Coordinates of C-alpha atoms in Angstrom, one line a residue:
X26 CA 1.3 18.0 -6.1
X27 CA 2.8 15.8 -3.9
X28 CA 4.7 12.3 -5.3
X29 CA 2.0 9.5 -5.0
X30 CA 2.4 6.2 -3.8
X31 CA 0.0 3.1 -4.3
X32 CA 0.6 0.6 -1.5
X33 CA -1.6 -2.6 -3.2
X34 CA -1.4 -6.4 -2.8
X35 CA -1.7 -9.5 -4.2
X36 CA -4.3 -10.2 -2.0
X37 CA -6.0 -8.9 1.5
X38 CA -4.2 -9.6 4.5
X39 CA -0.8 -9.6 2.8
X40 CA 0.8 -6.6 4.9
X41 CA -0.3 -3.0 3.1
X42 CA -0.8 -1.7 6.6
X43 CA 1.9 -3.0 8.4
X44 CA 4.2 -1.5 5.2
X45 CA 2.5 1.8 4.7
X46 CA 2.6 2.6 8.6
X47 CA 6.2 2.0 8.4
X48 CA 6.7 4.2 5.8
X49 CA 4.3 7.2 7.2
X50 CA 6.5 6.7 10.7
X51 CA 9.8 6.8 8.7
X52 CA 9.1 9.5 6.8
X53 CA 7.7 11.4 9.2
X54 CA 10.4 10.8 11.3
X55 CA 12.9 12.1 8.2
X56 CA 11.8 15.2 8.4
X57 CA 9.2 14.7 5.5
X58 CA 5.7 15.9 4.9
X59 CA 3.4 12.9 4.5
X60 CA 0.2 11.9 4.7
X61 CA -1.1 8.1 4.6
X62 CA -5.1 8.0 3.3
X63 CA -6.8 4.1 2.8
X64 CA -9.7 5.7 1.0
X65 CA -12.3 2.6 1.8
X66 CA -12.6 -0.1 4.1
X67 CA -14.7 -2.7 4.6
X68 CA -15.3 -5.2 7.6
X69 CA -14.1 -2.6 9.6
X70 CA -12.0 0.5 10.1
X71 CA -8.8 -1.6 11.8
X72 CA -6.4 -0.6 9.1
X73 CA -7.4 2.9 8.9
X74 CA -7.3 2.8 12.7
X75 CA -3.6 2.1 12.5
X76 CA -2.7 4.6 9.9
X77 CA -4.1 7.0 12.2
X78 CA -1.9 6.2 15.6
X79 CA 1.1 6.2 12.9
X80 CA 0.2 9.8 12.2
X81 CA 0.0 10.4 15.6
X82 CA -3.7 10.8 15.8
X83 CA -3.5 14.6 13.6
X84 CA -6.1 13.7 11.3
X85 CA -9.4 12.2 11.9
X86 CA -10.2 8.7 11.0
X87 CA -12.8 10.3 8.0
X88 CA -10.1 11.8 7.1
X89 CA -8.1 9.2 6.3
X90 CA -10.9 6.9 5.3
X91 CA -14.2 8.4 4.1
X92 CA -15.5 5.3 2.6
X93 CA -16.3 2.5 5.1
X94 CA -18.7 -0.7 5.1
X95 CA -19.9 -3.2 7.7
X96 CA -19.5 -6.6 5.2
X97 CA -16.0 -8.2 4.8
X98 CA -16.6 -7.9 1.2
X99 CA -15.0 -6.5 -1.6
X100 CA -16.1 -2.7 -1.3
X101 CA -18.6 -3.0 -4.3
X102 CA -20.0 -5.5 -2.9
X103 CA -20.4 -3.6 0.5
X104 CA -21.6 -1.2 -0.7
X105 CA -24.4 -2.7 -2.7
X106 CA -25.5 -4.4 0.4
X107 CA -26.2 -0.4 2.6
X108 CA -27.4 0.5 -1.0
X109 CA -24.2 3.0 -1.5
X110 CA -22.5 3.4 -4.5
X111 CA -18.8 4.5 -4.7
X112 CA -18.2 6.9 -7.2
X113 CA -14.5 6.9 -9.1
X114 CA -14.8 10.8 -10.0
X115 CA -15.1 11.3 -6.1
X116 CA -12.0 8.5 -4.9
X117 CA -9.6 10.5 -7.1
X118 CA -10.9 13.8 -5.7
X119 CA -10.4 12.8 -2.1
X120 CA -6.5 11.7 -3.2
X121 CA -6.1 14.5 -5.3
X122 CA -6.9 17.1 -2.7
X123 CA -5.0 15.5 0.0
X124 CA -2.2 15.9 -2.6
X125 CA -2.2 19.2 -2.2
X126 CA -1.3 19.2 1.3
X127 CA 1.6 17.2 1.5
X128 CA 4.8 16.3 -0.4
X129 CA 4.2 12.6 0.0
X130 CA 1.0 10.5 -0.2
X131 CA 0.8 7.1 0.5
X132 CA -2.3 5.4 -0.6
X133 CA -3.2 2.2 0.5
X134 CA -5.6 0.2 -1.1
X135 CA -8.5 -2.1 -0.2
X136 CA -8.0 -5.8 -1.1
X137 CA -5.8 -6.8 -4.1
X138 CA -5.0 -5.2 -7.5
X139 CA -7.9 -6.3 -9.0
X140 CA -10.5 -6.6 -6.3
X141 CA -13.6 -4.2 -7.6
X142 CA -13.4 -0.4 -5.3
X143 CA -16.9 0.3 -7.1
X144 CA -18.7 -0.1 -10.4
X145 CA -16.0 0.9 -12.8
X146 CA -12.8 1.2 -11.6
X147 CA -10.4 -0.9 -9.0
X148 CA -7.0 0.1 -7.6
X149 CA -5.2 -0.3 -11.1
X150 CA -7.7 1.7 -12.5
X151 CA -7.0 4.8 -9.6
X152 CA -3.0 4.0 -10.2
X153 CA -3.0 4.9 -13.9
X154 CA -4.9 7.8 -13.3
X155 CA -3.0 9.4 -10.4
X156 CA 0.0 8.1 -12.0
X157 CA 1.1 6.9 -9.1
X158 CA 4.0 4.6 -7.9
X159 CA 2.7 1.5 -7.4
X160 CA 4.0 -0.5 -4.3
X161 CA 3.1 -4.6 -4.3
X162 CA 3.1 -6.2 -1.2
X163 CA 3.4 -10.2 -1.2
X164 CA 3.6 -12.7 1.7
X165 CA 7.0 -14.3 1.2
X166 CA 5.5 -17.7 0.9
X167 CA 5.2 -20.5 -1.4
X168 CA 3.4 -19.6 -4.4
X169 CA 4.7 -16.3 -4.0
X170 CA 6.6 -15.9 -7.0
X171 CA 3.4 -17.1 -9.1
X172 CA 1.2 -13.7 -7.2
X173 CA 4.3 -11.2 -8.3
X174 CA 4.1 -12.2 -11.6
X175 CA 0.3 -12.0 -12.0
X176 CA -0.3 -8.4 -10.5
X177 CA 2.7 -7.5 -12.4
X178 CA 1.6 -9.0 -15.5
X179 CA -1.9 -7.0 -14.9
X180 CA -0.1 -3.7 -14.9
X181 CA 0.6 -1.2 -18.1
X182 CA 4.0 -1.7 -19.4
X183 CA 5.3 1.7 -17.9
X184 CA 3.8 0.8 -14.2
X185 CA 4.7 -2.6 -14.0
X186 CA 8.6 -1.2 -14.4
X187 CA 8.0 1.7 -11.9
X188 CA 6.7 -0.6 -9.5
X189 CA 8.4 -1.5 -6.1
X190 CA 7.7 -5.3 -4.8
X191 CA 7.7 -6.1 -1.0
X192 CA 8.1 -9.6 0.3
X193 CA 6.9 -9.6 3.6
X194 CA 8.2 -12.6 5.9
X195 CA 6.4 -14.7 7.7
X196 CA 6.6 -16.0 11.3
X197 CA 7.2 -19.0 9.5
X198 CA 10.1 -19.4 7.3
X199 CA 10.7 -22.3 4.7
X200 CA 12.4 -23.3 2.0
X201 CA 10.0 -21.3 -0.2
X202 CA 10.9 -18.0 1.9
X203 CA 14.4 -18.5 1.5
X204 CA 14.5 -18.8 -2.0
X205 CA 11.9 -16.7 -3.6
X206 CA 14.2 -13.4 -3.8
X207 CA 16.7 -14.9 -5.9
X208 CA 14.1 -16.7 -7.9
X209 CA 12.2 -13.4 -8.4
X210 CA 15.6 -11.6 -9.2
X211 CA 15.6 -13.0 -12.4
X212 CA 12.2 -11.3 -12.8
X213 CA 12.6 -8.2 -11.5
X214 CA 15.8 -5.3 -11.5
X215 CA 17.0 -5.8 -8.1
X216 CA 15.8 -1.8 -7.4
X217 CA 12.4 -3.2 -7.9
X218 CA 12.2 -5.6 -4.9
X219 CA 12.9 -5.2 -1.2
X220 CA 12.1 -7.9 1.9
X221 CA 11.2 -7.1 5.5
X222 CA 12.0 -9.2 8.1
X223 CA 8.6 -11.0 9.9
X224 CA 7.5 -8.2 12.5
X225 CA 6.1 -8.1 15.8
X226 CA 2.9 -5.9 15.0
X227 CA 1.7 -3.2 15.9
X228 CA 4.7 -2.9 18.4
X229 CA 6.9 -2.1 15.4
X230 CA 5.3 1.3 15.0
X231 CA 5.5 2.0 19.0
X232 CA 9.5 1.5 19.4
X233 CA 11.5 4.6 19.4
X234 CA 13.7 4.0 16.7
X235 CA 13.1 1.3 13.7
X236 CA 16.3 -0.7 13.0
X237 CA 18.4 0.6 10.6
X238 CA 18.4 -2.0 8.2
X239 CA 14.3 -1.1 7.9
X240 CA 15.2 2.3 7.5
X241 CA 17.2 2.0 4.3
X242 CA 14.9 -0.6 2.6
X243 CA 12.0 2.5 3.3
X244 CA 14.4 4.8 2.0
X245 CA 14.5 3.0 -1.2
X246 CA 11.0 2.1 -1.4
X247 CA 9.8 6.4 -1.0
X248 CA 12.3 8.4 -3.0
X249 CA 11.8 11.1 -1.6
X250 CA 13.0 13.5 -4.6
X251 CA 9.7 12.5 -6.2
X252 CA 11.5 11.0 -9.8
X253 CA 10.0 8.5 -11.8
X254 CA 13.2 6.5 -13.0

């Protein structure tokens, strides 16, 4: 089975696409077999959308998302309102099989951590059970040190140390941005937390080579050997 990474948030709209189409184009362009699922949406298929053109359209989109809902809603809550249920035996089915097929996975979730997937389980929940590497993606803003902590804190002892932490910068920078790293630092093992520079997006994905820097920092974030140090 294929080494499984968790791209999750502190929150929605924090950057888990942006970060996991980087990583599906870098690793793809590596020479490694990946795949890149976001097993539900809701609002729309956007994200999904995107993870698609980074895997250069080879899969369909219900094939990378199977569970979609009209309502910008947490997905229970979507799917309470089309009377649909979301079943957590079926979620880790769908990840499980696709798996198989690859050497990397990237998940990306829907929401935050915590935000309810359906009745009984959330991303955490799918995390512990894959045993998956969990990657935490953070707007590097004020109060940003305060979110890291949290979802951190919300994490089993074992995944909170495996877990990789992305600040993703802003188009704003401020004296918050520029200090939050080495605040964090003291935190966190300085393997466990990476920043991307603010990116023109999509057009990141469409250039023909991403800068190097970017490629290292991805490098870092997928190790691609698959160990769990």
């Amino acid at each position: 089975m294929a080494t499984i990474y968790f791209i999750t948030g502190t929150d929605t709209g924090v950057g888990k696409t942006v970060l996991t189409g980087l990583l599906v184009r870098h690793l793809r362009d590596t020479g490694v077999r990946v795949l890149a699922v976001k097993p539900l949406c809701s609002g729309d298929r956007g994200d999904a959308t995107v993870l698609r053109k980074a895997q250069n359209n080879e899969h369909s989109l219900d094939a990378i998302n199977p569970w979609h809902f009209r309502a910008a809603l947490a997905p229970l809550l979507a799917a309470r309102r089309e009377r649909r249920v979301v079943k957590r035996a079926e979620v880790l089915s769908f990840i499980r099989a696709n798996a198989d097929r690859c050497d990397v996975l990237l998940v990306e979730g829907a929401g935050g951590l915590l935000s309810p997937l359906g009745d009984d389980f959330d991303a955490r929940d799918l995390i512990a059970e894959l045993r998956a590497r969990p990657i935490v993606v953070c707007p590097n803003r004020l109060g940003a040190v305060n979110q890291v902590r949290l979802v951190l804190a919300a994490f089993p002892e074992a995944f909170a140390k495996l877990a990789r932490v992305v600040l993703m910068e802003t188009s704003r920078p401020n004296l918050a941005t520029r200090t939050n790293v080495e605040l964090l630092l003291e935190f966190l093992t300085p393997n466990q937390l990476h920043a991307f520079p603010h990116f023109g997006w999509p057009a990141i994905l469409k250039r023909p080579r991403l800068p190097a820097g970017v490629g290292r920092t991805l490098d870092q974030l997928a190790v691609r050997t698959g160990s769990r140090d």
